[in-house]
Coordinates of C-alpha atoms and ligand atoms in Angstrom, one line a residue:
W1481 CA 0.0 -0.1 0.0
G1482 CA 1.0 3.6 -0.4
A1483 CA 1.3 6.1 2.5
D1484 CA -2.4 6.9 3.0
G1485 CA -3.2 3.1 2.8
H1486 CA -0.9 2.4 5.6
R1487 CA -2.0 5.4 7.6
T1488 CA -5.5 4.1 7.4
V1489 CA -4.6 0.7 8.5
G1490 CA -2.6 2.2 11.4
F1491 CA -5.4 4.4 12.5
I1492 CA -7.9 1.8 12.5
A1493 CA -5.4 -0.6 14.5
M1494 CA -5.2 2.2 17.3
E1495 CA -9.0 2.0 17.9
F1496 CA -8.6 -1.6 18.7
L1497 CA -5.7 -1.9 21.1
T1498 CA -6.4 -2.8 24.8
P1499 CA -5.2 -0.1 27.2
K1500 CA -1.9 -2.0 27.8
T1501 CA -1.1 -2.5 24.2
L1502 CA -1.8 1.1 23.5
A1503 CA 0.5 2.3 26.5
F1504 CA 3.3 0.1 25.2
V1505 CA 2.8 1.3 21.5
Q1506 CA 2.6 5.0 22.6
N1507 CA 5.6 4.7 24.7
S1508 CA 7.7 2.9 22.3
L1509 CA 6.7 5.3 19.4
G1510 CA 7.3 8.4 21.4
T1511 CA 6.8 11.9 20.1
E1512 CA 8.5 11.7 17.0
F1513 CA 5.5 9.6 15.7
N1514 CA 3.0 11.4 17.4
R1515 CA 2.4 8.2 19.7
S1516 CA 0.4 6.9 16.9
L1517 CA 0.6 3.9 14.6
G1518 CA -1.2 6.0 12.1
T1519 CA 1.6 8.5 11.9
A1520 CA 4.3 5.9 12.1
A1521 CA 3.1 4.2 9.1
T1522 CA 5.6 4.8 6.8
W1523 CA 8.8 3.9 8.5
A1524 CA 9.4 0.7 6.7
D1525 CA 9.1 2.1 3.3
D1526 CA 11.0 5.3 4.4
V1527 CA 13.9 3.1 5.5
K1528 CA 13.9 0.4 2.9
N1529 CA 15.9 2.3 0.3
E1530 CA 18.5 3.5 2.9
Q1531 CA 21.9 1.5 2.8
A1532 CA 21.6 -0.1 6.1
F1533 CA 18.0 -1.3 5.6
L1534 CA 18.4 -2.4 1.8
W1535 CA 18.1 -6.1 2.8
S1536 CA 14.5 -5.5 4.0
K1537 CA 13.1 -4.4 0.7
N1538 CA 12.1 -7.8 -0.4
L1539 CA 10.3 -8.4 2.9
H1540 CA 7.2 -6.4 1.9
F1541 CA 5.7 -9.0 -0.5
V1542 CA 5.8 -12.5 -1.5
D1543 CA 6.1 -13.5 -5.2
A1544 CA 3.4 -16.3 -5.4
E1545 CA 4.1 -18.2 -8.4
D1546 CA 0.6 -18.8 -9.6
D1547 CA -1.5 -18.0 -12.7
P1548 CA -4.0 -15.5 -11.9
M1549 CA -4.5 -14.4 -15.5
D1550 CA -5.7 -18.1 -16.1
G1551 CA -7.8 -17.9 -12.9
S1552 CA -5.4 -20.0 -10.8
C1553 CA -4.4 -18.4 -7.7
S1554 CA -2.4 -19.8 -4.9
V1555 CA 0.3 -19.1 -2.3
H1556 CA 2.6 -22.1 -1.3
E1557 CA 4.8 -21.5 1.7
L1558 CA 7.9 -23.5 0.3
R1559 CA 7.2 -22.6 -3.4
D1560 CA 7.0 -18.9 -2.9
C1561 CA 9.0 -18.2 0.3
G1562 CA 11.5 -21.0 0.2
N1563 CA 14.6 -18.8 0.9
Q1564 CA 12.6 -17.1 3.7
I1565 CA 13.2 -13.7 2.2
C1566 CA 9.6 -12.7 2.0
I1567 CA 6.7 -11.3 3.9
L1568 CA 5.5 -14.5 5.3
A1569 CA 9.1 -15.5 6.9
A1570 CA 9.6 -11.7 8.0
I1571 CA 6.3 -11.8 9.9
A1572 CA 7.2 -15.0 11.5
N1573 CA 10.5 -13.8 12.3
Y1574 CA 9.8 -10.4 13.8
T1575 CA 6.9 -11.8 15.8
T1576 CA 9.2 -14.1 17.5
R1577 CA 12.0 -11.6 17.8
L1578 CA 9.4 -8.9 19.4
V1579 CA 8.9 -11.2 22.4
D1580 CA 12.4 -12.8 22.7
K1581 CA 13.7 -11.6 26.0
S1582 CA 17.2 -12.5 25.1
L1583 CA 17.4 -9.8 22.6
P1584 CA 18.7 -6.3 23.4
A1585 CA 16.1 -3.4 23.5
T1586 CA 17.3 -1.9 20.2
E1587 CA 16.5 -5.4 18.4
T1588 CA 13.1 -5.3 20.1
Q1589 CA 12.4 -2.0 18.9
I1590 CA 13.2 -2.7 15.2
A1591 CA 11.1 -5.9 15.5
L1592 CA 8.4 -3.8 16.9
K1593 CA 8.6 -1.2 14.0
F1594 CA 8.7 -4.1 11.5
I1595 CA 5.9 -6.1 12.8
G1596 CA 3.9 -3.9 14.9
E1597 CA 4.0 -0.3 14.0
L1598 CA 4.8 -0.9 10.5
Y1599 CA 4.2 -2.6 7.3
L1600 CA 4.3 -6.4 7.4
L1601 CA 0.7 -7.0 8.6
R1602 CA -0.4 -4.2 6.4
D1603 CA 1.2 -4.9 3.0
I1604 CA 0.0 -8.7 3.1
S1605 CA -3.5 -7.6 2.5
Q1606 CA -2.5 -5.7 -0.8
P1607 CA -3.4 -8.4 -3.4
L1608 CA -0.4 -7.6 -5.6
H1609 CA 2.2 -7.8 -2.7
V1610 CA 1.1 -11.5 -2.8
E1611 CA 1.7 -11.9 -6.6
A1612 CA 4.7 -12.9 -8.9
V1613 CA 3.2 -11.7 -12.2
A1614 CA 5.3 -8.7 -13.6
A1615 CA 6.9 -8.1 -10.1
G1616 CA 3.6 -7.7 -8.4
G1617 CA 2.0 -5.9 -11.5
N1618 CA 4.8 -3.3 -11.5
G1619 CA 5.5 -4.2 -15.0
I1620 CA 2.0 -3.9 -16.3
T1621 CA 1.1 -0.5 -17.8
V1622 CA -2.4 0.7 -17.3
T1623 CA -4.0 4.1 -17.5
C1624 CA -6.0 5.3 -14.5
A1625 CA -8.0 8.5 -14.7
G1626 CA -6.0 9.8 -17.6
K1627 CA -2.5 8.9 -16.0
K1628 CA -0.4 6.3 -17.4
T1629 CA 1.0 4.1 -14.4
N1630 CA 1.1 0.6 -13.5
L1631 CA -1.0 -2.0 -12.0
H1632 CA 0.8 -2.3 -8.7
A1633 CA 0.7 1.5 -8.4
I1634 CA -3.1 1.9 -8.8
W1635 CA -3.7 -0.9 -6.0
D1636 CA -1.1 0.7 -3.7
T1637 CA -2.3 4.3 -4.3
N1638 CA -4.4 5.7 -7.1
M1639 CA -7.8 4.0 -6.7
L1640 CA -7.7 4.7 -2.9
E1641 CA -6.9 8.5 -3.5
L1642 CA -9.6 8.8 -6.1
N1643 CA -12.1 7.0 -3.6
L1644 CA -10.9 9.5 -0.6
D1645 CA -11.4 12.6 -2.9
A1646 CA -14.8 11.4 -4.3
Q1647 CA -16.2 10.2 -1.1
F1648 CA -14.4 11.6 1.9
G1649 CA -13.2 15.0 0.9
G1650 CA -9.8 13.9 0.7
S1651 CA -9.6 13.2 4.4
V1652 CA -8.2 10.0 5.7
Q1653 CA -9.6 10.6 9.0
S1654 CA -13.0 10.5 7.5
Y1655 CA -12.2 7.3 5.7
V1656 CA -10.9 5.8 8.9
N1657 CA -13.9 6.7 10.8
S1658 CA -16.1 5.3 8.2
L1659 CA -14.3 2.0 8.2
V1660 CA -14.2 1.8 12.0
S1661 CA -17.9 2.3 12.1
R1662 CA -18.5 -0.2 9.6
I1663 CA -16.3 -2.7 11.5
Q1664 CA -18.4 -2.1 14.6
D1665 CA -21.6 -2.5 12.5
D1666 CA -20.5 -5.7 10.8
D1667 CA -21.1 -3.9 7.6
F1668 CA -18.7 -5.8 5.1
S1669 CA -19.1 -8.5 2.5
E1670 CA -17.5 -10.9 5.0
P1671 CA -18.5 -11.3 8.6
V1672 CA -16.0 -9.3 10.9
S1673 CA -15.7 -12.5 13.1
Q1674 CA -14.3 -14.4 10.3
W1675 CA -11.5 -11.9 9.9
L1676 CA -10.0 -13.1 13.2
S1677 CA -10.4 -16.9 12.7
C1678 CA -6.7 -17.1 12.6
T1679 CA -5.0 -15.1 15.4
S1680 CA -2.3 -17.3 16.9
T1681 CA 1.1 -15.5 16.9
T1682 CA 2.9 -19.1 17.5
E1683 CA 0.9 -21.6 15.6
P1684 CA 3.6 -23.0 13.1
F1685 CA 2.7 -23.6 9.5
T1686 CA 3.1 -27.3 9.1
V1687 CA 5.0 -28.9 6.1
V1688 CA 2.6 -31.3 4.4
D1689 CA 5.3 -33.1 2.5
P1690 CA 8.9 -32.5 3.9
S1691 CA 10.5 -33.9 0.7
K1692 CA 9.3 -30.6 -1.1
R1693 CA 11.9 -28.8 0.9
A1694 CA 14.4 -30.0 -1.6
L1695 CA 12.8 -27.9 -4.3
H1696 CA 14.0 -24.9 -2.5
T1697 CA 17.7 -24.8 -2.5
T1698 CA 18.0 -20.8 -3.1
A1699 CA 21.2 -19.8 -1.3
R1700 CA 20.9 -17.0 1.4
H1701 CA 22.4 -13.9 0.4
P1702 CA 25.9 -13.9 2.3
D1703 CA 25.1 -10.8 4.3
V1704 CA 21.5 -11.3 4.5
A1705 CA 21.5 -9.2 7.4
R1706 CA 21.4 -9.9 11.1
D1707 CA 17.6 -10.3 11.4
V1708 CA 17.4 -13.1 8.8
R1709 CA 20.7 -14.6 9.7
A1710 CA 19.3 -17.6 11.6
A1711 CA 19.4 -21.0 9.9
T1712 CA 15.8 -21.3 9.5
I1713 CA 12.7 -19.1 10.4
T1714 CA 9.7 -21.3 11.6
P1715 CA 6.9 -20.1 9.4
L1716 CA 3.7 -19.3 11.0
A1717 CA 0.1 -20.6 10.1
C1718 CA -1.7 -17.2 10.1
P1719 CA 0.2 -15.2 7.8
L1720 CA -0.2 -17.8 5.1
V1721 CA -4.0 -17.6 5.4
W1722 CA -4.2 -14.1 5.2
A1723 CA -1.8 -14.1 2.2
R1724 CA -4.1 -16.8 0.4
E1725 CA -7.0 -14.6 1.0
S1726 CA -5.3 -11.5 -0.5
N1727 CA -4.0 -13.5 -3.4
G1728 CA -7.5 -14.7 -4.1
F1729 CA -8.5 -11.2 -5.2
D1730 CA -5.7 -11.4 -7.8
C1731 CA -8.1 -14.0 -9.7
T1732 CA -11.5 -12.3 -8.8
T1733 CA -10.7 -8.6 -9.2
V1734 CA -7.1 -7.4 -10.0
F1735 CA -6.4 -9.2 -13.1
T1736 CA -9.8 -8.5 -14.6
F1737 CA -9.0 -5.1 -16.1
R1738 CA -9.4 -4.8 -19.9
N1739 CA -6.4 -3.6 -21.9
G1740 CA -6.7 -0.4 -23.6
T1741 CA -9.3 1.2 -21.3
D1742 CA -9.0 3.7 -18.8
V1743 CA -9.5 1.4 -15.6
C1744 CA -10.5 4.3 -13.3
N1745 CA -12.9 5.9 -15.6
T1746 CA -16.7 5.2 -15.4
G1747 CA -16.1 1.3 -16.1
N1748 CA -16.6 -1.6 -13.7
Y1749 CA -13.1 -1.9 -12.7
L1750 CA -12.8 0.8 -10.0
T1751 CA -16.2 0.0 -8.9
S1752 CA -15.4 -3.5 -8.1
A1753 CA -12.0 -2.7 -6.8
I1754 CA -13.1 0.0 -4.0
P1755 CA -14.9 -2.7 -1.9
V1756 CA -11.7 -4.9 -1.9
I1757 CA -9.6 -2.0 -0.7
D1758 CA -11.9 -1.0 1.9
L1759 CA -12.3 -4.7 3.1
Q1760 CA -8.5 -5.4 2.9
L1761 CA -7.5 -2.1 4.8
A1762 CA -10.3 -2.7 7.5
R1763 CA -9.2 -6.2 8.0
S1764 CA -5.7 -5.4 8.2
G1765 CA -6.4 -2.7 10.8
L1766 CA -8.3 -4.9 13.2
R1767 CA -5.7 -8.0 12.7
L1768 CA -2.8 -5.7 13.2
A1769 CA -4.5 -4.5 16.5
T1770 CA -5.3 -8.1 17.4
W1771 CA -1.6 -9.4 16.6
L1772 CA -0.3 -6.6 18.9
N1773 CA -2.9 -7.3 21.7
E1774 CA -1.8 -11.1 21.6
L1775 CA 1.8 -10.3 21.7
L1776 CA 2.1 -7.3 24.2
D1777 CA -1.1 -8.1 26.5
P1778 CA -1.6 -11.6 26.4
Ligands
DCM716 N1 6.9 -5.1 -5.0 C1 6.1 -6.4 -4.9 N2 6.5 -7.3 -5.5 C2 7.6 -7.5 -6.2 C3 8.5 -6.4 -6.3 C4 7.9 -5.0 -5.9 O1 5.0 -6.1 -4.4 N3 7.9 -8.5 -6.7 C5 6.2 -3.7 -4.5 C6 7.3 -3.1 -3.4 C7 6.6 -1.7 -3.6 C8 6.4 -1.6 -5.1 O2 6.1 -3.0 -5.5 O3 5.6 -1.5 -2.9 C9 7.3 -0.9 -5.9 O4 8.6 -1.7 -5.8 P1 10.0 -1.0 -6.2 O5 10.1 0.2 -5.1 O6 11.0 -2.1 -5.7 O7 9.8 -0.7 -7.6
DCM717 N1 19.4 -13.9 -2.4 C1 18.5 -14.3 -1.5 N2 17.9 -13.2 -0.8 C2 18.0 -11.9 -1.2 C3 18.9 -11.5 -2.0 C4 19.7 -12.5 -2.9 O1 18.3 -15.5 -1.2 N3 17.3 -11.0 -0.4 C5 19.9 -14.9 -3.2 C6 19.8 -15.0 -4.6 C7 20.9 -15.4 -5.3 C8 22.0 -15.2 -4.2 O2 21.4 -14.8 -3.0 O3 20.8 -17.0 -5.2 C9 23.0 -14.0 -4.7 O4 22.1 -13.0 -4.7 P1 22.8 -11.4 -5.4 O5 22.9 -11.9 -6.9 O6 21.7 -10.6 -5.1 O7 24.0 -11.2 -4.7
DCM718 N1 18.7 -8.0 -0.3 C1 18.1 -8.7 0.7 N2 19.1 -9.1 1.6 C2 20.4 -8.8 1.3 C3 20.8 -8.1 0.2 C4 20.0 -7.9 -0.7 O1 17.0 -8.7 0.9 N3 21.3 -9.2 2.5 C5 17.6 -7.6 -1.4 C6 17.6 -6.1 -1.6 C7 17.5 -6.0 -3.1 C8 17.8 -7.3 -3.7 O2 17.8 -8.2 -2.6 O3 16.0 -5.6 -3.2 C9 18.9 -7.3 -4.7 O4 19.9 -7.1 -3.7 P1 21.4 -6.7 -4.2 O5 21.3 -5.2 -4.4 O6 22.2 -7.1 -3.2 O7 21.5 -7.3 -5.6
ZN719 ZN1 3.2 -1.8 -3.0

């Protein structure tokens, strides 16, 4: 997601933290981030192009090697994240590190920034962050509201901005208020209770066929950085559930655009995309809050 998508998820999450988690998060964010997950929302994207954090760039997505243009969507833990440099392993890694009492405070802080305050639980709800085709749609040129851009960018940013302008006076806060009310009123295409059917921060993903591991021999980058240096990360069950849910929208919605049309003008594409964006941002906010509550206020 772009900056406003991340802010939206962060502000929604703030509404669902328990008092203890809220205190922890506010204290750890401090005044630099106005003590809010909403205003801290761009840290991970801001640092990913800094030299010291270059290694984190590929942790924002998983390249699912499926075939959404032929209606076949899937995410496989080992096929798609075999080298453990992807958002699935990163969520597992930083979730574990956040509550690892043997780590120094500076590392806990970084883990909290990645897992909690920041991007991982937010980006996994963007369907094109769970898709390999054309680097998550970055290589697919589309025209949106007269602007030549790419499929990834319109899902990260442009369609949300158009909706903010058309429906919410350009205000992220109004949009957040609307989504929070809709969560409270259970006013989405899928019941809110089902969004939280997977919440365990420790339940591992289990390998059905261990021999499949042999397919994944990608060498680790030699300096794959401190945080992913562990021999293996134990993948978690829930991130894969969320990833499959996002990836499903690649088949039902994302890749249904018609070539040569303006996908954001009057046609059905934008109209079918907006409810998906609303649902995914709302779900992501509630899940982020729930995950942090489980970790910080068990
Ligand atoms: N991205 C993705 N999948 C890829 C490559 C990139 O989801 N295989 C995302 C990361 C950024 C956006 O696309 O949100 C633009 O990436 P970059 O800045 O690397 O061009
Ligand atoms: N590699 C990896 N994870 C990364 C970057 C690279 O597993 N984040 C792998 C891909 C290659 C090897 O490391 O097999 C060397 O990569 P490079 O050509 O980027 O040095
Ligand atoms: N990368 C990584 N971990 C590293 C080194 C690189 O995740 N230790 C990522 C950052 C880049 C990609 O792999 O997006 C290519 O890396 P490089 O610039 O080293 O070829
Ligand atoms: Zn993106």
